[in-house]
């Protein structure tokens, strides 16, 4: 309704007065924004409107994502508590320059909700999760960002082609709880995470790696979760860069939406550099070449699989697997005190 998304926003988008959308936040909220931006950009491309969709960390937004006149801009804030100063200051500065604004928020009546023009809550009447290392909020923020994307498209174009596409996407949204359950069942069935050994503890250097897969958007969020385990901000790099830099003697979490045999040569190079690898990849019948067989039998390699998902939804099983991996590693680390 108009309390959530004021009519002035949809009118300005329809009238092509808004040609830029900036999604912003800090930490997990920012990583959720990146996932939303990929989807929103794709959905808006269905219309004849030329709208640029960008994502920025709020603290950088104040320095690099401000213009004297921002009346052509919609700033979408993703917030957990709504009290983060960096985020709130950036939105205030953008509004002072004429920008319209929306918030996707968790906490009821957090500070940000009194700054923006409209707020979409991820919970119906209560907070989804009250904690900094948010797990459920990440998923809910991305899904609500997808819903918002479809809503904006529906206000711009009503052609049969767009309507048909919107119906298809709504069906995917409706099926997302089934995908979440499938991902959880898959993890429980394999019993792989709870059977993890503590070999990763031999390595003081941790990294997260990704490739060109669509679920690469999860790399930064999984990096945050693993950083919370070791009290260090661990880096995340494209897998070819890690090979190029000659990274060795490290624990690397590899995220891909490709089958293992697709990246077996790269994995093999990392293993030869004495790295310990946990690979999060889709569940599929692996074509076991000699190289793949060798990798799977390597004590420094561990493969966690997730169910395959439709386009733009692989983030769901990937992030659930990554979050539960982080949780299990924390348990193993904690056992050192015994």
GROMACS .gro file of C-alpha atoms in nm:
model
  338
    1UNK     CA    1   0.000   0.000   0.000
    2UNK     CA    2   0.099   0.367  -0.011
    3UNK     CA    3   0.233   0.360   0.345
    4UNK     CA    4   0.487   0.105   0.228
    5UNK     CA    5   0.553   0.244  -0.121
    6UNK     CA    6   0.420   0.600  -0.164
    7UNK     CA    7   0.244   0.669  -0.493
    8UNK     CA    8   0.493   0.947  -0.575
    9UNK     CA    9   0.763   0.680  -0.615
   10UNK     CA   10   0.568   0.457  -0.856
   11UNK     CA   11   0.438   0.764  -1.044
   12UNK     CA   12   0.790   0.903  -1.089
   13UNK     CA   13   0.917   0.567  -1.212
   14UNK     CA   14   0.627   0.531  -1.456
   15UNK     CA   15   0.678   0.888  -1.583
   16UNK     CA   16   1.052   0.818  -1.628
   17UNK     CA   17   1.146   1.086  -1.376
   18UNK     CA   18   1.350   0.823  -1.191
   19UNK     CA   19   1.629   0.671  -1.399
   20UNK     CA   20   1.858   0.552  -1.119
   21UNK     CA   21   1.805   0.318  -0.824
   22UNK     CA   22   2.075   0.290  -0.557
   23UNK     CA   23   2.048   0.000  -0.312
   24UNK     CA   24   2.251   0.053   0.004
   25UNK     CA   25   2.328  -0.093   0.345
   26UNK     CA   26   2.612  -0.213   0.564
   27UNK     CA   27   2.745  -0.565   0.627
   28UNK     CA   28   2.487  -0.836   0.564
   29UNK     CA   29   2.235  -0.574   0.450
   30UNK     CA   30   2.475  -0.465   0.177
   31UNK     CA   31   2.537  -0.824   0.061
   32UNK     CA   32   2.159  -0.877   0.041
   33UNK     CA   33   2.142  -0.558  -0.165
   34UNK     CA   34   2.390  -0.698  -0.416
   35UNK     CA   35   2.171  -1.007  -0.469
   36UNK     CA   36   1.860  -0.788  -0.505
   37UNK     CA   37   2.032  -0.557  -0.754
   38UNK     CA   38   2.112  -0.846  -0.993
   39UNK     CA   39   1.747  -0.950  -0.995
   40UNK     CA   40   1.602  -0.598  -1.007
   41UNK     CA   41   1.827  -0.504  -1.299
   42UNK     CA   42   1.711  -0.811  -1.493
   43UNK     CA   43   1.341  -0.758  -1.417
   44UNK     CA   44   1.347  -0.387  -1.504
   45UNK     CA   45   1.511  -0.473  -1.837
   46UNK     CA   46   1.174  -0.628  -1.934
   47UNK     CA   47   1.031  -0.277  -1.960
   48UNK     CA   48   1.126  -0.002  -2.203
   49UNK     CA   49   1.249   0.214  -1.917
   50UNK     CA   50   1.622   0.270  -1.895
   51UNK     CA   51   1.688   0.252  -1.521
   52UNK     CA   52   2.038   0.210  -1.378
   53UNK     CA   53   2.049  -0.013  -1.068
   54UNK     CA   54   2.359   0.021  -0.849
   55UNK     CA   55   2.462  -0.110  -0.509
   56UNK     CA   56   2.687   0.071  -0.263
   57UNK     CA   57   2.813   0.023   0.089
   58UNK     CA   58   2.645   0.309   0.276
   59UNK     CA   59   2.970   0.444   0.420
   60UNK     CA   60   3.104   0.479   0.064
   61UNK     CA   61   2.773   0.622  -0.060
   62UNK     CA   62   2.824   0.942   0.137
   63UNK     CA   63   3.157   0.995  -0.035
   64UNK     CA   64   3.101   0.868  -0.388
   65UNK     CA   65   2.728   0.822  -0.455
   66UNK     CA   66   2.600   1.176  -0.405
   67UNK     CA   67   2.516   1.438  -0.669
   68UNK     CA   68   2.395   1.795  -0.630
   69UNK     CA   69   2.059   1.701  -0.785
   70UNK     CA   70   1.929   1.354  -0.702
   71UNK     CA   71   1.564   1.408  -0.794
   72UNK     CA   72   1.608   1.133  -1.057
   73UNK     CA   73   1.716   0.879  -0.793
   74UNK     CA   74   1.542   0.626  -0.570
   75UNK     CA   75   1.755   0.512  -0.276
   76UNK     CA   76   1.653   0.173  -0.133
   77UNK     CA   77   1.795   0.106   0.213
   78UNK     CA   78   1.825  -0.247   0.348
   79UNK     CA   79   1.841  -0.241   0.727
   80UNK     CA   80   1.844  -0.478   1.023
   81UNK     CA   81   1.798  -0.253   1.328
   82UNK     CA   82   1.767   0.072   1.132
   83UNK     CA   83   2.013   0.245   1.365
   84UNK     CA   84   2.336   0.219   1.162
   85UNK     CA   85   2.475   0.573   1.142
   86UNK     CA   86   2.654   0.526   0.807
   87UNK     CA   87   2.331   0.416   0.638
   88UNK     CA   88   2.109   0.679   0.795
   89UNK     CA   89   2.349   0.967   0.720
   90UNK     CA   90   2.377   0.864   0.354
   91UNK     CA   91   1.999   0.852   0.310
   92UNK     CA   92   1.957   1.190   0.479
   93UNK     CA   93   2.219   1.344   0.248
   94UNK     CA   94   2.055   1.189  -0.059
   95UNK     CA   95   1.711   1.314   0.049
   96UNK     CA   96   1.850   1.665   0.102
   97UNK     CA   97   1.947   1.652  -0.266
   98UNK     CA   98   1.598   1.550  -0.377
   99UNK     CA   99   1.616   1.168  -0.380
  100UNK     CA  100   1.314   0.954  -0.299
  101UNK     CA  101   1.372   0.667  -0.057
  102UNK     CA  102   1.245   0.329   0.061
  103UNK     CA  103   1.357   0.093   0.336
  104UNK     CA  104   1.349  -0.284   0.360
  105UNK     CA  105   1.370  -0.321   0.736
  106UNK     CA  106   1.357  -0.581   1.011
  107UNK     CA  107   1.310  -0.383   1.333
  108UNK     CA  108   0.977  -0.211   1.381
  109UNK     CA  109   1.011   0.167   1.391
  110UNK     CA  110   1.391   0.162   1.374
  111UNK     CA  111   1.548   0.504   1.320
  112UNK     CA  112   1.566   0.458   0.942
  113UNK     CA  113   1.187   0.420   0.916
  114UNK     CA  114   1.143   0.783   1.026
  115UNK     CA  115   1.386   0.904   0.758
  116UNK     CA  116   1.266   0.728   0.442
  117UNK     CA  117   0.946   0.789   0.242
  118UNK     CA  118   0.818   0.433   0.286
  119UNK     CA  119   0.909   0.109   0.463
  120UNK     CA  120   0.866  -0.257   0.373
  121UNK     CA  121   0.903  -0.481   0.679
  122UNK     CA  122   1.036  -0.832   0.635
  123UNK     CA  123   0.826  -0.954   0.930
  124UNK     CA  124   0.453  -0.940   0.983
  125UNK     CA  125   0.425  -0.747   1.309
  126UNK     CA  126   0.751  -0.855   1.471
  127UNK     CA  127   1.124  -0.871   1.410
  128UNK     CA  128   1.239  -1.178   1.219
  129UNK     CA  129   1.565  -1.200   1.410
  130UNK     CA  130   1.732  -0.989   1.678
  131UNK     CA  131   2.104  -1.042   1.632
  132UNK     CA  132   2.399  -0.899   1.442
  133UNK     CA  133   2.506  -1.221   1.264
  134UNK     CA  134   2.171  -1.229   1.087
  135UNK     CA  135   2.091  -1.544   0.891
  136UNK     CA  136   1.713  -1.548   0.850
  137UNK     CA  137   1.704  -1.174   0.781
  138UNK     CA  138   1.942  -1.209   0.486
  139UNK     CA  139   1.710  -1.455   0.311
  140UNK     CA  140   1.400  -1.249   0.393
  141UNK     CA  141   1.562  -0.924   0.276
  142UNK     CA  142   1.656  -1.073  -0.062
  143UNK     CA  143   1.312  -1.228  -0.114
  144UNK     CA  144   1.139  -0.902  -0.025
  145UNK     CA  145   1.375  -0.721  -0.264
  146UNK     CA  146   1.261  -0.961  -0.537
  147UNK     CA  147   0.895  -0.889  -0.453
  148UNK     CA  148   0.965  -0.514  -0.467
  149UNK     CA  149   1.134  -0.559  -0.807
  150UNK     CA  150   0.827  -0.732  -0.951
  151UNK     CA  151   0.598  -0.469  -0.797
  152UNK     CA  152   0.791  -0.186  -0.963
  153UNK     CA  153   0.786  -0.366  -1.300
  154UNK     CA  154   0.409  -0.415  -1.269
  155UNK     CA  155   0.369  -0.038  -1.226
  156UNK     CA  156   0.579   0.041  -1.533
  157UNK     CA  157   0.451  -0.202  -1.795
  158UNK     CA  158   0.136  -0.405  -1.844
  159UNK     CA  159   0.213  -0.568  -2.179
  160UNK     CA  160   0.116  -0.936  -2.221
  161UNK     CA  161   0.484  -1.036  -2.236
  162UNK     CA  162   0.565  -0.858  -1.909
  163UNK     CA  163   0.253  -0.996  -1.738
  164UNK     CA  164   0.346  -1.349  -1.844
  165UNK     CA  165   0.700  -1.305  -1.711
  166UNK     CA  166   0.572  -1.159  -1.382
  167UNK     CA  167   0.344  -1.460  -1.336
  168UNK     CA  168   0.638  -1.694  -1.392
  169UNK     CA  169   0.848  -1.507  -1.138
  170UNK     CA  170   0.569  -1.501  -0.879
  171UNK     CA  171   0.545  -1.880  -0.907
  172UNK     CA  172   0.918  -1.904  -0.831
  173UNK     CA  173   0.869  -1.683  -0.526
  174UNK     CA  174   0.583  -1.901  -0.404
  175UNK     CA  175   0.806  -2.207  -0.442
  176UNK     CA  176   1.097  -2.055  -0.247
  177UNK     CA  177   0.993  -2.210   0.090
  178UNK     CA  178   0.997  -2.552  -0.080
  179UNK     CA  179   1.350  -2.485  -0.204
  180UNK     CA  180   1.458  -2.384   0.148
  181UNK     CA  181   1.313  -2.707   0.291
  182UNK     CA  182   1.481  -2.908   0.016
  183UNK     CA  183   1.815  -2.745   0.096
  184UNK     CA  184   1.781  -2.823   0.467
  185UNK     CA  185   1.670  -3.182   0.396
  186UNK     CA  186   1.961  -3.226   0.156
  187UNK     CA  187   2.210  -3.119   0.424
  188UNK     CA  188   2.050  -3.344   0.685
  189UNK     CA  189   2.034  -3.640   0.445
  190UNK     CA  190   2.400  -3.613   0.344
  191UNK     CA  191   2.506  -3.556   0.706
  192UNK     CA  192   2.818  -3.397   0.557
  193UNK     CA  193   2.838  -3.078   0.759
  194UNK     CA  194   2.815  -3.250   1.096
  195UNK     CA  195   3.081  -3.500   0.983
  196UNK     CA  196   3.336  -3.229   0.906
  197UNK     CA  197   3.682  -3.288   1.048
  198UNK     CA  198   3.896  -3.016   1.204
  199UNK     CA  199   4.168  -3.011   0.937
  200UNK     CA  200   4.078  -2.651   0.856
  201UNK     CA  201   4.220  -2.552   1.197
  202UNK     CA  202   4.572  -2.615   1.069
  203UNK     CA  203   4.545  -2.304   0.855
  204UNK     CA  204   4.566  -1.949   0.988
  205UNK     CA  205   4.491  -1.795   0.648
  206UNK     CA  206   4.124  -1.814   0.538
  207UNK     CA  207   3.970  -1.704   0.208
  208UNK     CA  208   3.639  -1.732   0.025
  209UNK     CA  209   3.652  -1.797  -0.349
  210UNK     CA  210   3.392  -1.769  -0.623
  211UNK     CA  211   3.364  -1.793  -1.001
  212UNK     CA  212   3.130  -1.642  -1.260
  213UNK     CA  213   2.829  -1.840  -1.132
  214UNK     CA  214   2.510  -1.657  -1.036
  215UNK     CA  215   2.546  -1.768  -0.674
  216UNK     CA  216   2.873  -1.575  -0.650
  217UNK     CA  217   2.659  -1.305  -0.481
  218UNK     CA  218   2.673  -1.526  -0.169
  219UNK     CA  219   3.054  -1.505  -0.144
  220UNK     CA  220   3.061  -1.179   0.050
  221UNK     CA  221   2.789  -1.290   0.293
  222UNK     CA  222   2.960  -1.626   0.361
  223UNK     CA  223   3.284  -1.430   0.405
  224UNK     CA  224   3.112  -1.225   0.678
  225UNK     CA  225   2.990  -1.540   0.854
  226UNK     CA  226   3.337  -1.698   0.847
  227UNK     CA  227   3.497  -1.370   0.959
  228UNK     CA  228   3.278  -1.383   1.270
  229UNK     CA  229   3.429  -1.725   1.345
  230UNK     CA  230   3.791  -1.612   1.350
  231UNK     CA  231   3.761  -1.242   1.446
  232UNK     CA  232   3.932  -1.137   1.125
  233UNK     CA  233   3.789  -0.979   0.813
  234UNK     CA  234   3.880  -1.253   0.568
  235UNK     CA  235   3.913  -1.173   0.196
  236UNK     CA  236   3.703  -1.304  -0.089
  237UNK     CA  237   3.851  -1.335  -0.438
  238UNK     CA  238   3.762  -1.475  -0.778
  239UNK     CA  239   3.911  -1.824  -0.806
  240UNK     CA  240   4.139  -1.735  -1.099
  241UNK     CA  241   4.287  -1.451  -0.891
  242UNK     CA  242   4.363  -1.687  -0.602
  243UNK     CA  243   4.548  -1.915  -0.845
  244UNK     CA  244   4.722  -1.617  -1.008
  245UNK     CA  245   4.843  -1.485  -0.671
  246UNK     CA  246   4.980  -1.827  -0.581
  247UNK     CA  247   4.782  -1.857  -0.258
  248UNK     CA  248   4.909  -2.151  -0.054
  249UNK     CA  249   4.877  -2.304   0.294
  250UNK     CA  250   4.526  -2.162   0.335
  251UNK     CA  251   4.172  -2.277   0.406
  252UNK     CA  252   3.955  -2.178   0.108
  253UNK     CA  253   3.575  -2.198   0.084
  254UNK     CA  254   3.490  -2.226  -0.286
  255UNK     CA  255   3.141  -2.127  -0.405
  256UNK     CA  256   3.016  -2.229  -0.747
  257UNK     CA  257   2.694  -2.307  -0.931
  258UNK     CA  258   2.885  -2.530  -1.173
  259UNK     CA  259   2.931  -2.905  -1.142
  260UNK     CA  260   3.258  -3.008  -0.981
  261UNK     CA  261   3.405  -3.142  -1.305
  262UNK     CA  262   3.363  -2.793  -1.456
  263UNK     CA  263   3.621  -2.647  -1.216
  264UNK     CA  264   3.827  -2.959  -1.137
  265UNK     CA  265   4.147  -2.819  -1.294
  266UNK     CA  266   4.129  -2.504  -1.082
  267UNK     CA  267   4.056  -2.704  -0.767
  268UNK     CA  268   4.349  -2.931  -0.847
  269UNK     CA  269   4.585  -2.633  -0.875
  270UNK     CA  270   4.470  -2.503  -0.536
  271UNK     CA  271   4.519  -2.846  -0.376
  272UNK     CA  272   4.871  -2.871  -0.518
  273UNK     CA  273   4.952  -2.548  -0.330
  274UNK     CA  274   4.874  -2.721   0.002
  275UNK     CA  275   4.536  -2.555   0.048
  276UNK     CA  276   4.243  -2.708   0.236
  277UNK     CA  277   3.921  -2.666   0.035
  278UNK     CA  278   3.554  -2.690   0.122
  279UNK     CA  279   3.356  -2.658  -0.201
  280UNK     CA  280   2.988  -2.556  -0.200
  281UNK     CA  281   2.842  -2.672  -0.532
  282UNK     CA  282   2.513  -2.803  -0.682
  283UNK     CA  283   2.407  -3.161  -0.627
  284UNK     CA  284   2.452  -3.353  -0.952
  285UNK     CA  285   2.578  -3.680  -1.090
  286UNK     CA  286   2.949  -3.614  -1.107
  287UNK     CA  287   3.121  -3.745  -1.416
  288UNK     CA  288   3.413  -3.900  -1.236
  289UNK     CA  289   3.720  -3.848  -1.448
  290UNK     CA  290   4.055  -3.952  -1.305
  291UNK     CA  291   4.114  -3.592  -1.195
  292UNK     CA  292   3.774  -3.563  -1.026
  293UNK     CA  293   3.820  -3.900  -0.854
  294UNK     CA  294   4.158  -3.787  -0.726
  295UNK     CA  295   4.011  -3.462  -0.592
  296UNK     CA  296   3.723  -3.636  -0.414
  297UNK     CA  297   3.968  -3.877  -0.249
  298UNK     CA  298   4.199  -3.596  -0.135
  299UNK     CA  299   4.187  -3.554   0.245
  300UNK     CA  300   4.227  -3.177   0.196
  301UNK     CA  301   3.907  -3.151  -0.009
  302UNK     CA  302   3.548  -3.158   0.116
  303UNK     CA  303   3.243  -3.119  -0.108
  304UNK     CA  304   2.913  -2.980   0.025
  305UNK     CA  305   2.631  -2.999  -0.227
  306UNK     CA  306   2.297  -2.821  -0.252
  307UNK     CA  307   1.986  -2.883  -0.466
  308UNK     CA  308   1.979  -2.715  -0.806
  309UNK     CA  309   1.757  -2.408  -0.827
  310UNK     CA  310   1.595  -2.191  -1.092
  311UNK     CA  311   1.764  -1.875  -1.219
  312UNK     CA  312   1.825  -1.616  -0.944
  313UNK     CA  313   1.729  -1.861  -0.669
  314UNK     CA  314   2.052  -2.058  -0.625
  315UNK     CA  315   2.142  -1.802  -0.356
  316UNK     CA  316   1.889  -1.971  -0.123
  317UNK     CA  317   2.044  -2.320  -0.094
  318UNK     CA  318   2.395  -2.173  -0.126
  319UNK     CA  319   2.356  -1.929   0.163
  320UNK     CA  320   2.184  -2.186   0.385
  321UNK     CA  321   2.471  -2.429   0.326
  322UNK     CA  322   2.727  -2.154   0.389
  323UNK     CA  323   2.559  -2.040   0.710
  324UNK     CA  324   2.534  -2.395   0.849
  325UNK     CA  325   2.897  -2.455   0.748
  326UNK     CA  326   3.000  -2.148   0.948
  327UNK     CA  327   2.797  -2.274   1.246
  328UNK     CA  328   2.960  -2.618   1.234
  329UNK     CA  329   3.310  -2.470   1.204
  330UNK     CA  330   3.234  -2.259   1.513
  331UNK     CA  331   3.141  -2.574   1.706
  332UNK     CA  332   3.463  -2.747   1.599
  333UNK     CA  333   3.669  -2.440   1.693
  334UNK     CA  334   3.499  -2.424   2.031
  335UNK     CA  335   3.600  -2.784   2.108
  336UNK     CA  336   3.963  -2.673   2.131
  337UNK     CA  337   3.885  -2.547   2.481
  338UNK     CA  338   3.816  -2.902   2.603
   0.00000   0.00000   0.00000
